[in-house]
Amino acid sequence: MAAVVEARPIAAGIFSLWVEQPQIARVVRPGQFLNVRVSAGPDPLLRRPISVADADRRKLRLVFQVKGRGTAMLARLRRGDELDVLGPLGKPARMTRGQDVFLVGGGVGAAPLLFLCRRLARANRVRVLLGARTGEQLILVRDFRAMRVPVKLATDDGSLGCAGPVTEIAEPDIRESSRPVVFACGPKPMLADLVRRLDPIPVWGFVEERMGCGTGICYCCALPGKDGGYVRFCTEGPVVLLNEVKL
Ligand SMILES: Cc1cc2nc3c(=O)[nH]c(=O)nc-3n(C[C@H](O)[C@H](O)[C@H](O)COP(=O)(O)OP(=O)(O)OC[C@H]3O[C@@H](n4cnc5c(N)ncnc54)[C@H](O)[C@@H]3O)c2cc1C
Ligand code: FES
């Protein structure tokens, strides 16, 4: 169990939770997620997967958007409540040293990139590119800037940063680098657009597919691989080479 130590909205329909869970906090690595039980009763039965957006020695941060019943229940949590979490699950993202790393986030997809940024910024040149529909929907900008990494913003309506998709501002910056390492998280159409624009540059993506068991048994989360077979995001991911799957 984890104790909620802070719960607050950070944008319309998007919430940040800090929970105290030292056993998980000590070992979790960027890219991993928790399977969260959203109610004390049997309904809803399935846990909801939420990425770890940040961690210190004792606490974990979850940042989530309300999509349906489960996340609406999570949004009602308050300081002092208890949360049943399983984790850390999934394979950690690969770590690099001395590289030009680009973190491209769309909407709530910025969340898992924050934890990755914290770990990668120590030994790489990290640049962050965040996009959202409107300026009010851009999240965690101050958190990234507090790590002293350059952050570029894009909004669909032009209310903050450049007008247009984040993939459009990411493309020239990434192409300028001789050996870029690219991580992205966001809606599937955004990820597909980034892969298409950057081809053949590899793009490591956090794929937030629907999940069932979360442990590799049910194949609920599987996407077809380009060379046949299926990729299960709960075990082989959630961070995978997007160039190798059919999004
Ligand atoms: C590994 C992983 C990490 C994730 N990390 C985060 C995170 O850090 N923050 C966050 O906000 N969300 C994250 N998600 C997505 C989150 O798990 C879903 O939004 C959540 O399970 C929806 O539950 P619900 O009960 O609110 O919605 P439901 O009532 O189950 O569904 C409501 C609507 O959301 C859609 N939906 C459900 N699950 C997903 C999904 N996985 N992806 C896209 N659409 C979905 C449904 O099709 C439906 O239209 C992650 C998913 C995965 C697999
Ligand atoms: S969620 Fe069951 S195999 Fe991935």
Short mmCIF file of C-alpha atoms and ligand atoms in Angstrom, two decimals:
data_model
loop_
_atom_site.label_atom_id
_atom_site.label_comp_id
_atom_site.label_asym_id
_atom_site.label_seq_id
_atom_site.Cartn_x
_atom_site.Cartn_y
_atom_site.Cartn_z
CA MET A 1 0.00 0.00 0.00
CA ALA A 2 1.04 3.60 -0.56
CA ALA A 3 -0.01 6.65 1.43
CA VAL A 4 -1.06 9.73 -0.52
CA VAL A 5 1.05 12.67 0.66
CA GLU A 6 -0.02 15.23 -1.94
CA ALA A 7 -2.90 15.33 -4.43
CA ARG A 8 -3.63 18.30 -6.67
CA PRO A 9 -4.89 19.23 -10.13
CA ILE A 10 -2.18 20.61 -12.45
CA ALA A 11 -4.36 21.35 -15.52
CA ALA A 12 -7.98 20.81 -16.52
CA GLY A 13 -8.65 17.09 -15.99
CA ILE A 14 -4.98 16.32 -15.16
CA PHE A 15 -3.86 15.45 -11.62
CA SER A 16 -0.59 14.95 -9.77
CA LEU A 17 -0.27 12.53 -6.85
CA TRP A 18 2.76 11.98 -4.63
CA VAL A 19 2.54 8.71 -2.72
CA GLU A 20 4.88 7.34 -0.07
CA GLN A 21 6.07 3.83 -0.98
CA PRO A 22 9.78 3.48 -0.09
CA GLN A 23 10.19 -0.14 -1.31
CA ILE A 24 9.14 0.76 -4.85
CA ALA A 25 10.65 4.27 -4.80
CA ARG A 26 14.11 2.89 -4.04
CA VAL A 27 14.20 0.55 -7.06
CA VAL A 28 11.94 2.09 -9.72
CA ARG A 29 13.58 3.28 -12.93
CA PRO A 30 12.33 5.58 -15.71
CA GLY A 31 9.96 3.86 -18.12
CA GLN A 32 8.41 1.67 -15.44
CA PHE A 33 4.82 1.91 -14.31
CA LEU A 34 2.54 0.92 -11.44
CA ASN A 35 -0.68 -1.05 -11.70
CA VAL A 36 -3.05 0.89 -9.49
CA ARG A 37 -6.19 -0.43 -7.84
CA VAL A 38 -8.63 2.46 -8.10
CA SER A 39 -11.26 1.33 -5.60
CA ALA A 40 -11.36 -0.58 -2.34
CA GLY A 41 -14.20 -2.82 -3.63
CA PRO A 42 -14.29 -5.35 -6.51
CA ASP A 43 -15.53 -2.83 -9.11
CA PRO A 44 -13.73 -1.88 -11.30
CA LEU A 45 -11.89 -5.18 -11.22
CA LEU A 46 -8.89 -4.30 -13.39
CA ARG A 47 -6.05 -2.18 -12.10
CA ARG A 48 -5.11 0.91 -14.13
CA PRO A 49 -1.50 1.29 -15.35
CA ILE A 50 0.08 4.67 -14.58
CA SER A 51 3.72 5.56 -15.32
CA VAL A 52 6.04 6.79 -12.62
CA ALA A 53 6.49 10.49 -13.39
CA ASP A 54 9.10 11.10 -10.71
CA ALA A 55 10.57 9.51 -7.60
CA ASP A 56 12.77 10.26 -4.65
CA ARG A 57 14.05 7.83 -2.01
CA ARG A 58 10.65 7.38 -0.36
CA LYS A 59 7.99 8.75 -2.69
CA LEU A 60 6.61 8.28 -6.19
CA ARG A 61 4.80 10.79 -8.35
CA LEU A 62 1.92 9.82 -10.64
CA VAL A 63 0.50 12.31 -13.15
CA PHE A 64 -2.69 11.24 -14.90
CA GLN A 65 -5.52 12.49 -17.04
CA VAL A 66 -9.10 11.59 -16.25
CA LYS A 67 -10.28 9.36 -19.12
CA GLY A 68 -13.04 7.26 -17.57
CA ARG A 69 -14.31 5.79 -14.34
CA GLY A 70 -11.00 4.51 -12.97
CA THR A 71 -9.02 7.71 -13.37
CA ALA A 72 -12.01 9.75 -12.10
CA MET A 73 -11.83 7.65 -8.90
CA LEU A 74 -8.09 8.33 -8.62
CA ALA A 75 -8.76 12.06 -8.97
CA ARG A 76 -10.86 11.95 -5.78
CA LEU A 77 -7.93 10.79 -3.63
CA ARG A 78 -6.80 13.16 -0.90
CA ARG A 79 -3.74 13.47 1.37
CA GLY A 80 -3.83 10.66 3.94
CA ASP A 81 -5.75 8.19 1.71
CA GLU A 82 -4.24 4.78 0.99
CA LEU A 83 -3.60 3.48 -2.52
CA ASP A 84 -3.02 -0.15 -3.50
CA VAL A 85 -0.19 -0.20 -6.08
CA LEU A 86 1.71 -3.06 -7.76
CA GLY A 87 5.11 -2.41 -9.20
CA PRO A 88 7.47 -1.43 -10.52
CA LEU A 89 6.30 -3.12 -13.75
CA GLY A 90 7.67 -3.07 -17.30
CA LYS A 91 11.23 -2.83 -18.55
CA PRO A 92 13.14 0.34 -17.67
CA ALA A 93 14.08 2.67 -20.53
CA ARG A 94 17.67 2.27 -21.67
CA MET A 95 20.09 4.78 -20.17
CA THR A 96 22.67 6.64 -22.25
CA ARG A 97 25.79 8.72 -21.53
CA GLY A 98 27.27 11.65 -23.43
CA GLN A 99 24.47 11.78 -26.02
CA ASP A 100 22.12 14.38 -27.49
CA VAL A 101 18.85 13.20 -25.96
CA PHE A 102 15.51 14.58 -27.15
CA LEU A 103 12.38 14.05 -25.05
CA VAL A 104 9.22 14.71 -27.05
CA GLY A 105 5.96 14.75 -25.08
CA GLY A 106 2.37 15.27 -26.19
CA GLY A 107 -0.26 16.18 -23.56
CA VAL A 108 -0.09 13.98 -20.47
CA GLY A 109 2.70 12.07 -22.27
CA ALA A 110 5.08 14.59 -20.67
CA ALA A 111 4.68 12.69 -17.37
CA PRO A 112 6.99 9.66 -17.77
CA LEU A 113 9.54 11.84 -19.61
CA LEU A 114 10.02 13.91 -16.44
CA PHE A 115 11.51 10.97 -14.53
CA LEU A 116 13.60 10.02 -17.56
CA CYS A 117 14.86 13.60 -17.81
CA ARG A 118 15.88 13.62 -14.16
CA ARG A 119 18.06 10.52 -14.66
CA LEU A 120 19.42 11.35 -18.14
CA ALA A 121 20.22 15.04 -17.58
CA ARG A 122 23.16 14.10 -15.32
CA ALA A 123 25.20 12.53 -18.12
CA ASN A 124 23.72 13.73 -21.44
CA ARG A 125 22.72 16.91 -23.28
CA VAL A 126 18.95 16.68 -22.84
CA ARG A 127 16.43 18.82 -24.71
CA VAL A 128 12.70 18.71 -24.03
CA LEU A 129 9.93 19.46 -26.52
CA LEU A 130 6.38 19.54 -25.19
CA GLY A 131 3.12 19.97 -27.05
CA ALA A 132 -0.56 20.22 -26.16
CA ARG A 133 -3.82 21.48 -27.64
CA THR A 134 -3.69 24.75 -25.66
CA GLY A 135 -1.26 26.50 -23.32
CA GLU A 136 -3.44 25.55 -20.36
CA GLN A 137 -2.97 21.88 -21.21
CA LEU A 138 0.84 22.06 -21.23
CA ILE A 139 1.98 20.34 -18.05
CA LEU A 140 5.17 20.02 -15.97
CA VAL A 141 6.97 22.82 -17.83
CA ARG A 142 8.32 24.32 -14.59
CA ASP A 143 9.39 20.88 -13.36
CA PHE A 144 11.48 20.29 -16.49
CA ARG A 145 12.93 23.81 -16.38
CA ALA A 146 13.90 23.29 -12.73
CA MET A 147 16.29 20.60 -14.03
CA ARG A 148 17.98 23.31 -16.13
CA VAL A 149 17.32 21.64 -19.48
CA PRO A 150 16.16 23.64 -22.51
CA VAL A 151 12.39 23.28 -23.02
CA LYS A 152 10.55 24.20 -26.24
CA LEU A 153 6.77 24.41 -26.33
CA ALA A 154 4.17 24.00 -29.06
CA THR A 155 0.39 24.29 -28.96
CA ASP A 156 -2.19 23.43 -31.59
CA ASP A 157 -3.94 26.81 -31.12
CA GLY A 158 -0.73 28.84 -30.81
CA SER A 159 -1.68 30.13 -27.32
CA LEU A 160 1.79 29.25 -25.96
CA GLY A 161 5.06 28.48 -27.74
CA CYS A 162 5.06 27.70 -31.47
CA ALA A 163 1.76 27.09 -33.22
CA GLY A 164 1.48 23.56 -34.57
CA PRO A 165 2.28 19.99 -33.58
CA VAL A 166 5.24 19.30 -31.29
CA THR A 167 6.55 16.86 -33.91
CA GLU A 168 7.02 19.79 -36.30
CA ILE A 169 9.30 21.72 -33.92
CA ALA A 170 11.10 18.54 -32.87
CA GLU A 171 12.07 17.43 -36.39
CA PRO A 172 14.66 20.12 -37.33
CA ASP A 173 16.30 20.10 -33.87
CA ILE A 174 16.68 16.33 -33.92
CA ARG A 175 17.95 16.26 -37.50
CA GLU A 176 20.66 18.80 -36.59
CA SER A 177 22.22 16.34 -34.17
CA SER A 178 24.62 13.77 -35.65
CA ARG A 179 23.61 10.92 -33.29
CA PRO A 180 20.33 11.80 -31.58
CA VAL A 181 18.65 9.58 -29.01
CA VAL A 182 14.90 10.20 -29.15
CA PHE A 183 12.28 9.27 -26.55
CA ALA A 184 8.62 10.16 -27.07
CA CYS A 185 5.36 9.73 -25.23
CA GLY A 186 1.94 10.90 -26.32
CA PRO A 187 -1.11 9.93 -28.33
CA LYS A 188 -0.55 7.23 -30.95
CA PRO A 189 -1.07 9.59 -33.95
CA MET A 190 1.64 11.88 -32.54
CA LEU A 191 4.06 8.96 -32.12
CA ALA A 192 3.31 7.71 -35.65
CA ASP A 193 3.89 11.21 -37.07
CA LEU A 194 7.24 11.53 -35.25
CA VAL A 195 8.44 8.15 -36.56
CA ARG A 196 7.42 9.10 -40.12
CA ARG A 197 9.13 12.51 -39.97
CA LEU A 198 12.38 11.20 -38.47
CA ASP A 199 12.70 7.99 -40.46
CA PRO A 200 15.22 6.24 -40.30
CA ILE A 201 16.24 7.80 -36.93
CA PRO A 202 15.19 5.37 -34.17
CA VAL A 203 12.44 6.62 -31.86
CA TRP A 204 11.97 5.02 -28.43
CA GLY A 205 8.32 5.42 -27.50
CA PHE A 206 6.29 4.93 -24.35
CA VAL A 207 3.20 3.14 -25.64
CA GLU A 208 0.26 3.43 -23.27
CA GLU A 209 -1.89 0.66 -24.72
CA ARG A 210 -4.95 -0.72 -22.98
CA MET A 211 -3.89 -3.40 -20.54
CA GLY A 212 -5.38 -6.42 -18.83
CA CYS A 213 -3.10 -8.53 -16.66
CA GLY A 214 -0.05 -6.24 -16.88
CA THR A 215 2.21 -9.28 -16.59
CA GLY A 216 2.46 -10.78 -20.10
CA ILE A 217 -0.27 -13.41 -19.96
CA CYS A 218 -3.41 -12.06 -21.65
CA TYR A 219 -2.03 -10.28 -24.80
CA CYS A 220 -4.54 -7.40 -24.26
CA CYS A 221 -1.73 -4.89 -24.72
CA ALA A 222 -0.10 -6.48 -27.78
CA LEU A 223 0.53 -4.58 -31.03
CA PRO A 224 1.63 -6.35 -34.24
CA GLY A 225 5.39 -6.16 -34.87
CA LYS A 226 6.57 -5.10 -38.35
CA ASP A 227 8.39 -8.43 -38.77
CA GLY A 228 5.46 -10.57 -37.64
CA GLY A 229 4.50 -11.66 -34.15
CA TYR A 230 3.27 -9.37 -31.42
CA VAL A 231 4.91 -6.98 -28.98
CA ARG A 232 3.42 -6.99 -25.46
CA PHE A 233 3.89 -3.57 -23.98
CA CYS A 234 3.49 -4.64 -20.38
CA THR A 235 6.54 -6.93 -20.51
CA GLU A 236 8.60 -6.03 -23.61
CA GLY A 237 7.76 -2.34 -23.04
CA PRO A 238 6.25 0.02 -22.31
CA VAL A 239 9.27 1.72 -23.92
CA VAL A 240 9.92 0.12 -27.30
CA LEU A 241 11.52 1.03 -30.61
CA LEU A 242 8.52 2.50 -32.41
CA ASN A 243 10.14 1.83 -35.78
CA GLU A 244 9.55 -1.88 -35.13
CA VAL A 245 5.79 -1.87 -34.41
CA LYS A 246 2.66 -1.03 -36.37
CA LEU A 247 1.13 1.87 -34.46
C1 LIG B 1 2.15 1.44 -19.28
C2 LIG B 1 1.08 2.52 -19.22
C3 LIG B 1 1.37 3.69 -18.57
C4 LIG B 1 0.39 4.70 -18.51
N1 LIG B 1 0.72 5.84 -17.88
C5 LIG B 1 -0.19 6.83 -17.80
C6 LIG B 1 0.14 8.05 -17.13
O1 LIG B 1 1.25 8.23 -16.59
N2 LIG B 1 -0.81 9.02 -17.08
C7 LIG B 1 -2.05 8.84 -17.68
O2 LIG B 1 -2.86 9.77 -17.63
N3 LIG B 1 -2.37 7.69 -18.31
C8 LIG B 1 -1.50 6.69 -18.38
N4 LIG B 1 -1.84 5.53 -19.01
C9 LIG B 1 -3.19 5.39 -19.56
C10 LIG B 1 -4.15 5.02 -18.42
O3 LIG B 1 -3.80 3.74 -17.94
C11 LIG B 1 -5.61 5.00 -18.93
O4 LIG B 1 -6.00 6.30 -19.31
C12 LIG B 1 -6.52 4.50 -17.83
O5 LIG B 1 -6.29 3.12 -17.60
C13 LIG B 1 -7.98 4.69 -18.22
O6 LIG B 1 -8.77 4.14 -17.17
P1 LIG B 1 -10.23 4.69 -16.87
O7 LIG B 1 -10.91 3.71 -15.98
O8 LIG B 1 -10.20 6.10 -16.43
O9 LIG B 1 -10.88 4.70 -18.31
P2 LIG B 1 -11.79 3.58 -18.95
O10 LIG B 1 -13.17 3.74 -18.45
O11 LIG B 1 -11.12 2.24 -18.85
O12 LIG B 1 -11.70 4.10 -20.45
C14 LIG B 1 -12.12 5.45 -20.77
C15 LIG B 1 -11.62 5.84 -22.14
O13 LIG B 1 -10.17 5.85 -22.16
C16 LIG B 1 -9.70 4.96 -23.15
N5 LIG B 1 -8.52 4.26 -22.61
C17 LIG B 1 -8.49 3.34 -21.63
N6 LIG B 1 -7.23 2.91 -21.41
C18 LIG B 1 -6.46 3.58 -22.28
C19 LIG B 1 -5.08 3.58 -22.57
N7 LIG B 1 -4.22 2.79 -21.94
N8 LIG B 1 -4.63 4.41 -23.54
C20 LIG B 1 -5.47 5.21 -24.19
N9 LIG B 1 -6.80 5.26 -23.97
C21 LIG B 1 -7.29 4.45 -23.04
C22 LIG B 1 -10.83 3.99 -23.42
O14 LIG B 1 -10.75 3.48 -24.73
C23 LIG B 1 -12.04 4.87 -23.23
O15 LIG B 1 -12.33 5.61 -24.39
C24 LIG B 1 -0.89 4.51 -19.09
C25 LIG B 1 -1.17 3.31 -19.74
C26 LIG B 1 -0.19 2.33 -19.81
C27 LIG B 1 -0.50 1.04 -20.48
S1 FES B 2 -1.59 -6.69 -20.34
FE1 FES B 2 -1.75 -8.82 -20.37
S2 FES B 2 -0.13 -9.38 -21.74
FE2 FES B 2 0.13 -7.24 -21.49
#
